[in-house]
PDB file of C-alpha atoms in Angstrom:
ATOM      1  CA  UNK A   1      12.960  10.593   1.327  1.00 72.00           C
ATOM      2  CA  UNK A   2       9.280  10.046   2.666  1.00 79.00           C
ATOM      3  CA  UNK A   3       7.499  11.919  -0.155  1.00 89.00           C
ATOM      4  CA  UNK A   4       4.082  11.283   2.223  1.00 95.00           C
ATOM      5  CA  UNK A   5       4.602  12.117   6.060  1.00 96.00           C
ATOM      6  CA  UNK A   6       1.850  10.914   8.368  1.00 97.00           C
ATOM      7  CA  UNK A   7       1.159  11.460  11.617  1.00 97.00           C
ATOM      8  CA  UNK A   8       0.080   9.710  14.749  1.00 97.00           C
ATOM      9  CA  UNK A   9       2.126   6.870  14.268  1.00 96.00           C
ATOM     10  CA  UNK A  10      -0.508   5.599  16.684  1.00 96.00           C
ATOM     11  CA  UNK A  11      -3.979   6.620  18.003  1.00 97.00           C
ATOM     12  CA  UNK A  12      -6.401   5.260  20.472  1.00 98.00           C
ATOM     13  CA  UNK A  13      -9.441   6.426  20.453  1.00 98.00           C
ATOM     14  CA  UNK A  14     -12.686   5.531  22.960  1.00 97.00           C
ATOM     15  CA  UNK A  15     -15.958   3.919  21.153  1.00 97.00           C
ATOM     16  CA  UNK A  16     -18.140   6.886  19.876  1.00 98.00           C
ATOM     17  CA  UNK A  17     -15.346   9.433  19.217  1.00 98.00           C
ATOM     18  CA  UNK A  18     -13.540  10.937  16.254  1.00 98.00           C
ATOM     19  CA  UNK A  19     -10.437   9.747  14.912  1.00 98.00           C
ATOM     20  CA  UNK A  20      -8.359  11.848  12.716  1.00 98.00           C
ATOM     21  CA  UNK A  21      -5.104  11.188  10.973  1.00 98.00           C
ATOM     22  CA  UNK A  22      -3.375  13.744   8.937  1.00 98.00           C
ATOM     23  CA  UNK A  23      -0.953  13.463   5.911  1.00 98.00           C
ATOM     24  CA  UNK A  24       1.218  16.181   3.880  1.00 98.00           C
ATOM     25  CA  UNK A  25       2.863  16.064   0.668  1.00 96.00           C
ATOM     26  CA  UNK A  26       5.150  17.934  -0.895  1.00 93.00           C
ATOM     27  CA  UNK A  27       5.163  16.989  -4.718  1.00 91.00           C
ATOM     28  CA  UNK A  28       2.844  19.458  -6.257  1.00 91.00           C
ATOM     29  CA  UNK A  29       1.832  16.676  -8.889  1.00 88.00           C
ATOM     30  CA  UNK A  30       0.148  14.537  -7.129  1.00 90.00           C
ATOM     31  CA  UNK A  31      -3.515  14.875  -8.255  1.00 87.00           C
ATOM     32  CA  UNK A  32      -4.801  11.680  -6.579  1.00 88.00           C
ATOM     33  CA  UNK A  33      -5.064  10.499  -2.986  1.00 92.00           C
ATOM     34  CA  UNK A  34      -6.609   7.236  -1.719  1.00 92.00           C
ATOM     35  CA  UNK A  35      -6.583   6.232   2.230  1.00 96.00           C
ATOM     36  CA  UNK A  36      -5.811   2.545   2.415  1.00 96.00           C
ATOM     37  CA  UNK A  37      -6.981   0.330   5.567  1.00 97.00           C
ATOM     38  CA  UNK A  38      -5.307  -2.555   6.720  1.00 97.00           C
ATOM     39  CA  UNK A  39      -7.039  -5.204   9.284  1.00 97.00           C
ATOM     40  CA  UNK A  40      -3.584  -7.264  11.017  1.00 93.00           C
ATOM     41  CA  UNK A  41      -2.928 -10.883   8.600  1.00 92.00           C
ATOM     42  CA  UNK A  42      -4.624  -8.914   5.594  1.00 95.00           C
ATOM     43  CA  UNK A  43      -3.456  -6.377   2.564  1.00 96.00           C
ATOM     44  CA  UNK A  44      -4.461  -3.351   2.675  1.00 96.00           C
ATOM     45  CA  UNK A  45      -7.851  -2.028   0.968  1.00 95.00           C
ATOM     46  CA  UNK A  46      -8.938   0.854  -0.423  1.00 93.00           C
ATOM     47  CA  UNK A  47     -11.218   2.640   1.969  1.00 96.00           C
ATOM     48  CA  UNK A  48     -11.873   5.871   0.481  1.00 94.00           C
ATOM     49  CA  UNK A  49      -9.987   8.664  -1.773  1.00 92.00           C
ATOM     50  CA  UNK A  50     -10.489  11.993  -3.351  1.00 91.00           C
ATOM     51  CA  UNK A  51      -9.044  14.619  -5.620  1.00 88.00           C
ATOM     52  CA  UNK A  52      -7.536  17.693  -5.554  1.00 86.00           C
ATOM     53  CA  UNK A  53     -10.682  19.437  -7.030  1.00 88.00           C
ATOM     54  CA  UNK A  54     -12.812  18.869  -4.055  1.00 90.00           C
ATOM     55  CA  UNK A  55     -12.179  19.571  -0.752  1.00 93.00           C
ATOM     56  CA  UNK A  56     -13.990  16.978   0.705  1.00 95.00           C
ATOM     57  CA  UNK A  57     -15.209  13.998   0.709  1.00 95.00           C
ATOM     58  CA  UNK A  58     -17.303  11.520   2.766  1.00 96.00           C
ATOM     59  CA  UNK A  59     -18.620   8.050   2.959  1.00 95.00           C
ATOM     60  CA  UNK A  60     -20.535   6.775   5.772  1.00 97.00           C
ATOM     61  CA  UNK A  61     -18.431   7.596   8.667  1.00 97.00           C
ATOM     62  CA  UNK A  62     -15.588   8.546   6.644  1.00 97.00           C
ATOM     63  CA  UNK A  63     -14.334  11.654   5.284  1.00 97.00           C
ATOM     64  CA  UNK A  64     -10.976  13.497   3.815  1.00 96.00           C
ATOM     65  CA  UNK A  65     -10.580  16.766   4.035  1.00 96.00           C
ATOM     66  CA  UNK A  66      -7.948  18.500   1.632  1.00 95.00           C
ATOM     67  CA  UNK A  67      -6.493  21.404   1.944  1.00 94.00           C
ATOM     68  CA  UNK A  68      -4.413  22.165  -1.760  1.00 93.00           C
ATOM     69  CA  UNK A  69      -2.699  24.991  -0.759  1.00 93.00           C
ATOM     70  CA  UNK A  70      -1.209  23.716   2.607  1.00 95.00           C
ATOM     71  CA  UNK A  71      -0.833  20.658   0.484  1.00 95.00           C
ATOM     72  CA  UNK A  72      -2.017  18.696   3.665  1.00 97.00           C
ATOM     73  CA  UNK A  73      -5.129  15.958   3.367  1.00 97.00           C
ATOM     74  CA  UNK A  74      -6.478  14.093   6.326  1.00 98.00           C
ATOM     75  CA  UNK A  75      -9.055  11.028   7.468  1.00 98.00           C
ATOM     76  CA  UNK A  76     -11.649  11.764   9.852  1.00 98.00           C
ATOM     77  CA  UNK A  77     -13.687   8.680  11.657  1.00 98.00           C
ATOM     78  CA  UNK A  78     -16.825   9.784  13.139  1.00 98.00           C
ATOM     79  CA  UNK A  79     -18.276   7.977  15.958  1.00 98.00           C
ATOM     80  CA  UNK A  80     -15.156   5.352  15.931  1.00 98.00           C
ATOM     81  CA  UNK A  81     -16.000   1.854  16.372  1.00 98.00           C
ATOM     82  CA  UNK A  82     -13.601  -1.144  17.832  1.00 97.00           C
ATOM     83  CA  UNK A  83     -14.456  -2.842  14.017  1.00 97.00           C
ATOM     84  CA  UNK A  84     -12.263   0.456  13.006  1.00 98.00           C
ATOM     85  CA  UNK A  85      -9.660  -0.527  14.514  1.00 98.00           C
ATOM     86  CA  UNK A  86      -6.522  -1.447  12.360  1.00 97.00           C
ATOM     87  CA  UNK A  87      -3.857   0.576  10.276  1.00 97.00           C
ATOM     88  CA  UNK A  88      -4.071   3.392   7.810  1.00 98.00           C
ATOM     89  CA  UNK A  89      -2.388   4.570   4.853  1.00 96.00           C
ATOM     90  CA  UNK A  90      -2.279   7.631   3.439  1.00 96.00           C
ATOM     91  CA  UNK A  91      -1.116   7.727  -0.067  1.00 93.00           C
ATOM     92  CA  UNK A  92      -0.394  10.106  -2.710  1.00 92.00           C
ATOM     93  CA  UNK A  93       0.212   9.131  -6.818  1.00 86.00           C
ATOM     94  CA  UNK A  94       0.309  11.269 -10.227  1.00 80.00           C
ATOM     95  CA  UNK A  95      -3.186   9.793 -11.605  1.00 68.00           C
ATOM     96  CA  UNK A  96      -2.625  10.860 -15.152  1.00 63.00           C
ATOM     97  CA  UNK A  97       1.261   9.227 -14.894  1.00 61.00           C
ATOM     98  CA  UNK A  98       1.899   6.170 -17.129  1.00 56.00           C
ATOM     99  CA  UNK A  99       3.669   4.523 -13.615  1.00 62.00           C
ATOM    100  CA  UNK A 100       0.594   4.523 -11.641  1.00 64.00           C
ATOM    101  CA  UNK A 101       2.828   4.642  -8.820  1.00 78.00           C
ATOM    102  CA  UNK A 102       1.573   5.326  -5.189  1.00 85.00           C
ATOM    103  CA  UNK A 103       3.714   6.683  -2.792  1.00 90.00           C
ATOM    104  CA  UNK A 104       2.092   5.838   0.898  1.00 93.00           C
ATOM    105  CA  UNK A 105       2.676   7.295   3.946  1.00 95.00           C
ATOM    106  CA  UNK A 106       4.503   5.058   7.098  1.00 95.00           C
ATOM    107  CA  UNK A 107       1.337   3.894   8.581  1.00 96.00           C
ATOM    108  CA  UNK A 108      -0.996   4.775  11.650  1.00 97.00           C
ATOM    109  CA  UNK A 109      -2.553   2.000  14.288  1.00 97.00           C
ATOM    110  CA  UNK A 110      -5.542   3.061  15.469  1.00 98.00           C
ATOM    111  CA  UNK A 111      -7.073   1.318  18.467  1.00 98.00           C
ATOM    112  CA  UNK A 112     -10.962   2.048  19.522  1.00 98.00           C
ATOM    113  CA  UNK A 113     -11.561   1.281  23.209  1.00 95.00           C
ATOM    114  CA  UNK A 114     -15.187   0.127  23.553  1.00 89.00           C
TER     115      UNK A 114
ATOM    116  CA  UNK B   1     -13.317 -14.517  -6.891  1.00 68.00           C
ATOM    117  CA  UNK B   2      -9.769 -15.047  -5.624  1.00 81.00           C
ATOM    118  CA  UNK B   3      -8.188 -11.616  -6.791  1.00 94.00           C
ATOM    119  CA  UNK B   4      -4.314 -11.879  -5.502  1.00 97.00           C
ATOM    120  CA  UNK B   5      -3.225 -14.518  -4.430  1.00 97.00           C
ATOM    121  CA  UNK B   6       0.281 -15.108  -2.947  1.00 97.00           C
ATOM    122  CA  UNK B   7       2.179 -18.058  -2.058  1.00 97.00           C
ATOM    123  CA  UNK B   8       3.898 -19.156   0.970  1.00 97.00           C
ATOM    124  CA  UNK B   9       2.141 -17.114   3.779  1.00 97.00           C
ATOM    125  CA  UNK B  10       4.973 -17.845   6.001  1.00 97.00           C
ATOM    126  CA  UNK B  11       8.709 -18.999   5.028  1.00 96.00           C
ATOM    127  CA  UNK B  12      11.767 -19.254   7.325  1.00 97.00           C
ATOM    128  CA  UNK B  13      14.922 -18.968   5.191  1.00 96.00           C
ATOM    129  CA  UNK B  14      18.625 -19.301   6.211  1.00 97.00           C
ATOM    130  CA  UNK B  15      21.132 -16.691   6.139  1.00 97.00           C
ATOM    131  CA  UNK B  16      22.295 -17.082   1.721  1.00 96.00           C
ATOM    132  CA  UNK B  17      19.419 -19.190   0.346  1.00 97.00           C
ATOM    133  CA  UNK B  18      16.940 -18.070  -2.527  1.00 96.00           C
ATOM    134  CA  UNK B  19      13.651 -18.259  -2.686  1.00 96.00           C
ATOM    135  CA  UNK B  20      10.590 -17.551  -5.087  1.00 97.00           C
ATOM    136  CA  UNK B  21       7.394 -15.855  -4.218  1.00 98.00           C
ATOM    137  CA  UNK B  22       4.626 -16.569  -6.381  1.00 98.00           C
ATOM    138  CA  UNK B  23       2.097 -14.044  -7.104  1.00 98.00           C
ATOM    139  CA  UNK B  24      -0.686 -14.505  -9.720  1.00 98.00           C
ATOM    140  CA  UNK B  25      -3.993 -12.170 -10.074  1.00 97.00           C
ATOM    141  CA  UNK B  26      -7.141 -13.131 -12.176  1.00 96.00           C
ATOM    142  CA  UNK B  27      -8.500  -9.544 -12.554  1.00 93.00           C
ATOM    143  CA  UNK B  28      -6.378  -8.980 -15.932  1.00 92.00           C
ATOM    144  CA  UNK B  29      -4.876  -6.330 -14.561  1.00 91.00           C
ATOM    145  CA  UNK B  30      -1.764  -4.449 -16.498  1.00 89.00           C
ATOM    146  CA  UNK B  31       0.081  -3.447 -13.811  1.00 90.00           C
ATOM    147  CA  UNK B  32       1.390  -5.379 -10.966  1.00 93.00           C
ATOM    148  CA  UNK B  33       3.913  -4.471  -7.580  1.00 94.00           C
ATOM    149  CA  UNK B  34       5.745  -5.909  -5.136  1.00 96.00           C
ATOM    150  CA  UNK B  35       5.797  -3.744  -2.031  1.00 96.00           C
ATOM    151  CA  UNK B  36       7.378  -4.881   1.655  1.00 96.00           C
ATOM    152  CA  UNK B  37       6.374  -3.500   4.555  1.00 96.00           C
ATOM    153  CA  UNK B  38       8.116  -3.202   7.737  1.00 93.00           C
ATOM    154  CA  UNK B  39       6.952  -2.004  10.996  1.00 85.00           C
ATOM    155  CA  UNK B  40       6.144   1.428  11.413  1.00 83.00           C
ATOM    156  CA  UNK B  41       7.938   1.831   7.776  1.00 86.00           C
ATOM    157  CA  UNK B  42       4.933   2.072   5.838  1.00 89.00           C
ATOM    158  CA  UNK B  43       5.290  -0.069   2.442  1.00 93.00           C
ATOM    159  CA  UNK B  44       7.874   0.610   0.255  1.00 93.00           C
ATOM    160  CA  UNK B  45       7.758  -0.513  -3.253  1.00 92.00           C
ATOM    161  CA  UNK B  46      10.391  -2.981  -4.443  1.00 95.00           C
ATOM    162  CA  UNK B  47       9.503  -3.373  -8.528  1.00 95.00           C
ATOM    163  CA  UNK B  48       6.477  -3.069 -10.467  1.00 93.00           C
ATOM    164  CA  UNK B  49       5.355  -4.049 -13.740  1.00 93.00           C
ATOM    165  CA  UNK B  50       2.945  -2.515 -16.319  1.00 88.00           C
ATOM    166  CA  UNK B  51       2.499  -5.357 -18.426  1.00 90.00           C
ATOM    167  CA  UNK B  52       3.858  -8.956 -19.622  1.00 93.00           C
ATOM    168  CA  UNK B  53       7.691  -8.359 -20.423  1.00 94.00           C
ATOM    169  CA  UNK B  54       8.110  -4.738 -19.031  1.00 93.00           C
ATOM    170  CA  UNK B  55       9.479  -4.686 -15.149  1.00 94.00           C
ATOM    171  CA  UNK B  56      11.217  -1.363 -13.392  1.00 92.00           C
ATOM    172  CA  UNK B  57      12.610  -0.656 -10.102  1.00 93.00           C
ATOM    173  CA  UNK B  58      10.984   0.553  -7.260  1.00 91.00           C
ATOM    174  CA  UNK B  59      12.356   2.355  -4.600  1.00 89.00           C
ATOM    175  CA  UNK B  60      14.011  -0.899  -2.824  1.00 94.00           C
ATOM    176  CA  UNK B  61      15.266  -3.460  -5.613  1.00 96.00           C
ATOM    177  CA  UNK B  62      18.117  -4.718  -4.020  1.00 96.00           C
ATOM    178  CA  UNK B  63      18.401  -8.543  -3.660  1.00 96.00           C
ATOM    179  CA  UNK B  64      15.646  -8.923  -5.503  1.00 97.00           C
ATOM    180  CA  UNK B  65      14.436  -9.599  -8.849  1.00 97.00           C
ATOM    181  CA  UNK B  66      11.371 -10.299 -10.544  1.00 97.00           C
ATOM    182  CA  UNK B  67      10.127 -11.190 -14.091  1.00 96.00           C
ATOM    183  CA  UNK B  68       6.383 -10.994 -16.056  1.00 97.00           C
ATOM    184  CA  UNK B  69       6.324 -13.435 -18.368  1.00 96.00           C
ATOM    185  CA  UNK B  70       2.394 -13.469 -18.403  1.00 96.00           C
ATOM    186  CA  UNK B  71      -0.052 -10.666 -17.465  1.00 95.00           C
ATOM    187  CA  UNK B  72      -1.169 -13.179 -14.580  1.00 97.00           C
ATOM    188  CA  UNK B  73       1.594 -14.047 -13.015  1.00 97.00           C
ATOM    189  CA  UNK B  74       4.437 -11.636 -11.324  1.00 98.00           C
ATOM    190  CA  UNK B  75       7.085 -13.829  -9.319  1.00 98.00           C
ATOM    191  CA  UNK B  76       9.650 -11.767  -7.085  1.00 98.00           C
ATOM    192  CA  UNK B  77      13.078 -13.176  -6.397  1.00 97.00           C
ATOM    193  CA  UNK B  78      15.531 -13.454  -3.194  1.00 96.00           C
ATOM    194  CA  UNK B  79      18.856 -14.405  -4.014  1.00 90.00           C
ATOM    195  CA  UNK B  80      20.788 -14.822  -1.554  1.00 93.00           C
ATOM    196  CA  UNK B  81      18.850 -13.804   1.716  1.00 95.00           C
ATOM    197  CA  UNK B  82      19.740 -11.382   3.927  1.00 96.00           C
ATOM    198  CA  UNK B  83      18.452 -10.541   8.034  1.00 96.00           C
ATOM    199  CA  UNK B  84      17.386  -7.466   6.606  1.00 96.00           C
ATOM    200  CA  UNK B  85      15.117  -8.943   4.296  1.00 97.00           C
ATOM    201  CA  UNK B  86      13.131 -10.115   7.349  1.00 97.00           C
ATOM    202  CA  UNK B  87       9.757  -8.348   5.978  1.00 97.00           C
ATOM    203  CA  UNK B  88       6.294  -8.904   5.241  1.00 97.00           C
ATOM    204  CA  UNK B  89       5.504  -9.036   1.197  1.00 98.00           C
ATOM    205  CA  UNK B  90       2.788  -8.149  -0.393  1.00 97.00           C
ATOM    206  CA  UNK B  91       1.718  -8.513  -4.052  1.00 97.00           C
ATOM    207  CA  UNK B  92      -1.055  -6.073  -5.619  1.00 95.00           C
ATOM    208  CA  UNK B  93      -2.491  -5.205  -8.803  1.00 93.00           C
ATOM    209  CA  UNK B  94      -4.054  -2.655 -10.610  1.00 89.00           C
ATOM    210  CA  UNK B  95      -5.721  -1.718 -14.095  1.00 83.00           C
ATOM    211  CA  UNK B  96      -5.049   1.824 -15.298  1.00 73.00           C
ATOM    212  CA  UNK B  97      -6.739   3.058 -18.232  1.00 58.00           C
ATOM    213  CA  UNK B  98      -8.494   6.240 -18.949  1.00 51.00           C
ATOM    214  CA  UNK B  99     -11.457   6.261 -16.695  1.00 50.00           C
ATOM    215  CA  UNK B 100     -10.612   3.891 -13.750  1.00 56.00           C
ATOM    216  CA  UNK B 101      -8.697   5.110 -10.657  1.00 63.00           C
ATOM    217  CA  UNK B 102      -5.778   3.144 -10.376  1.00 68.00           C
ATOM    218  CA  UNK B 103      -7.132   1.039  -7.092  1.00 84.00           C
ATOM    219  CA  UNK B 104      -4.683  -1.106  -5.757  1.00 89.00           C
ATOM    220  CA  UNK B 105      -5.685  -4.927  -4.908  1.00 92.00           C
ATOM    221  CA  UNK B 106      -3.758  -6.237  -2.377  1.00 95.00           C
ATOM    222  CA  UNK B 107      -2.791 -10.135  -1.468  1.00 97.00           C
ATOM    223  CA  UNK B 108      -2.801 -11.252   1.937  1.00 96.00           C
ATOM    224  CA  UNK B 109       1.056 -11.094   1.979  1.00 97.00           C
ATOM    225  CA  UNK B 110       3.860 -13.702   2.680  1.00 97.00           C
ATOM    226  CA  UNK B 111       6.077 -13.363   5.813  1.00 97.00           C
ATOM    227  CA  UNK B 112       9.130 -13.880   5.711  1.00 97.00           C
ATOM    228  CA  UNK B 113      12.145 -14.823   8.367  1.00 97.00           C
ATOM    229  CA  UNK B 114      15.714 -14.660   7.322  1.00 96.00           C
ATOM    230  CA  UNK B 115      17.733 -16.180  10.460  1.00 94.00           C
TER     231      UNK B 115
END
């Protein structure tokens, strides 16, 4: 059972636009949830995350937006780049848990046109 | 500076044979995974470790084992390989304590073909 669902599976997006990739959860305990980026022959990297406490959060171009009671959180790319392109995870974990276990969601490509 | 770092990249493996892949971080970091991750899967978690002699089971530990007998090092083992552990492996780390997020640090993953 996917205990993260995201969705595209894949986007393609034209230089200057806005990307956005959405995630839901259903496991109430999840208090912490990171966005992970993955260029292709690399790991994946943290690219930005945010708590449960806010209800958003941005970095440069980046931002979540989290919605606690719809228990939905998604990634929004402003003016979308063809460096952006690559694959993102959503991700979900129980911060204050002993496992430190994240649960991810199945991936989205993202391909900027230029 | 090397982080995680995994060993082979690539590996072609016949139907039955075992294989080690290596994994070693120098961040001394507590806690240490193996995911795989298969197209348009996502990565599932295959066993994790939260320090030298503790291991547990991830969502996907069969045909596969692993041990931590240092805080470094975190080797995952095939036995007997299967087609449908064709897969791309990846190796990451983390440190949790009381005021650090729980980051994961990826390796550049090993790719492997079972034929």
């Amino acid at each position: 059972q996917q205990q993260v669902k995201q969705s595209p599976q894949s986007l393609i997006v034209q230089k200057g636009g806005i990307s956005i990739i959405n995630c839901a959860y259903e496991n109430t305990a999840f208090d912490y949830f990171p966005w992970y980026q993955q260029f292709p022959g690399k790991g994946p990297a943290l690219l930005i995350a945010i708590r449960p406490d806010v209800s958003e959060k941005k970095e440069g171009r980046f931002t979540i937006s989290f919605n606690k009671s719809a228990k939905q959180f998604s990634l929004h790319i402003m003016d979308s780049q063809p460096g952006d392109s690559a694959t993102y995870f959503c991700a979900a974990s129980i911060r204050g848990s002993t496992l430190g276990r994240l649960y991810f969601g199945r991936g989205t490509q993202l391909t900027v046109w230029p | 500076n090397a982080g995680v770092t995994q060993t082979p990249k690539f590996r072609i493996l016949k139907i039955g044979q075992s294989m080690t892949l290596q994994c070693t971080q120098d961040m001394n970091h507590n806690y240490m995974y193996w995911y795989r991750q298969d197209p348009g899967m996502g990565l599932k978690l295959i066993y994790y470790s939260v320090g030298a002699g503790i291991t547990d089971k991830g969502e996907v530990p069969n045909g596969y084992n692993v041990s931590r007998s240092t805080t470094e090092d975190f080797p995952l083992r095939l036995e007997l390989a299967a087609p449908s552990q064709t897969s791309v492996y990846f190796c990451a780390s983390s440190y949790l304590g009381v005021t650090n997020t729980g980051e994961l640090f990826f390796g550049e993953g090993s790719r492997l073909t079972v034929l």
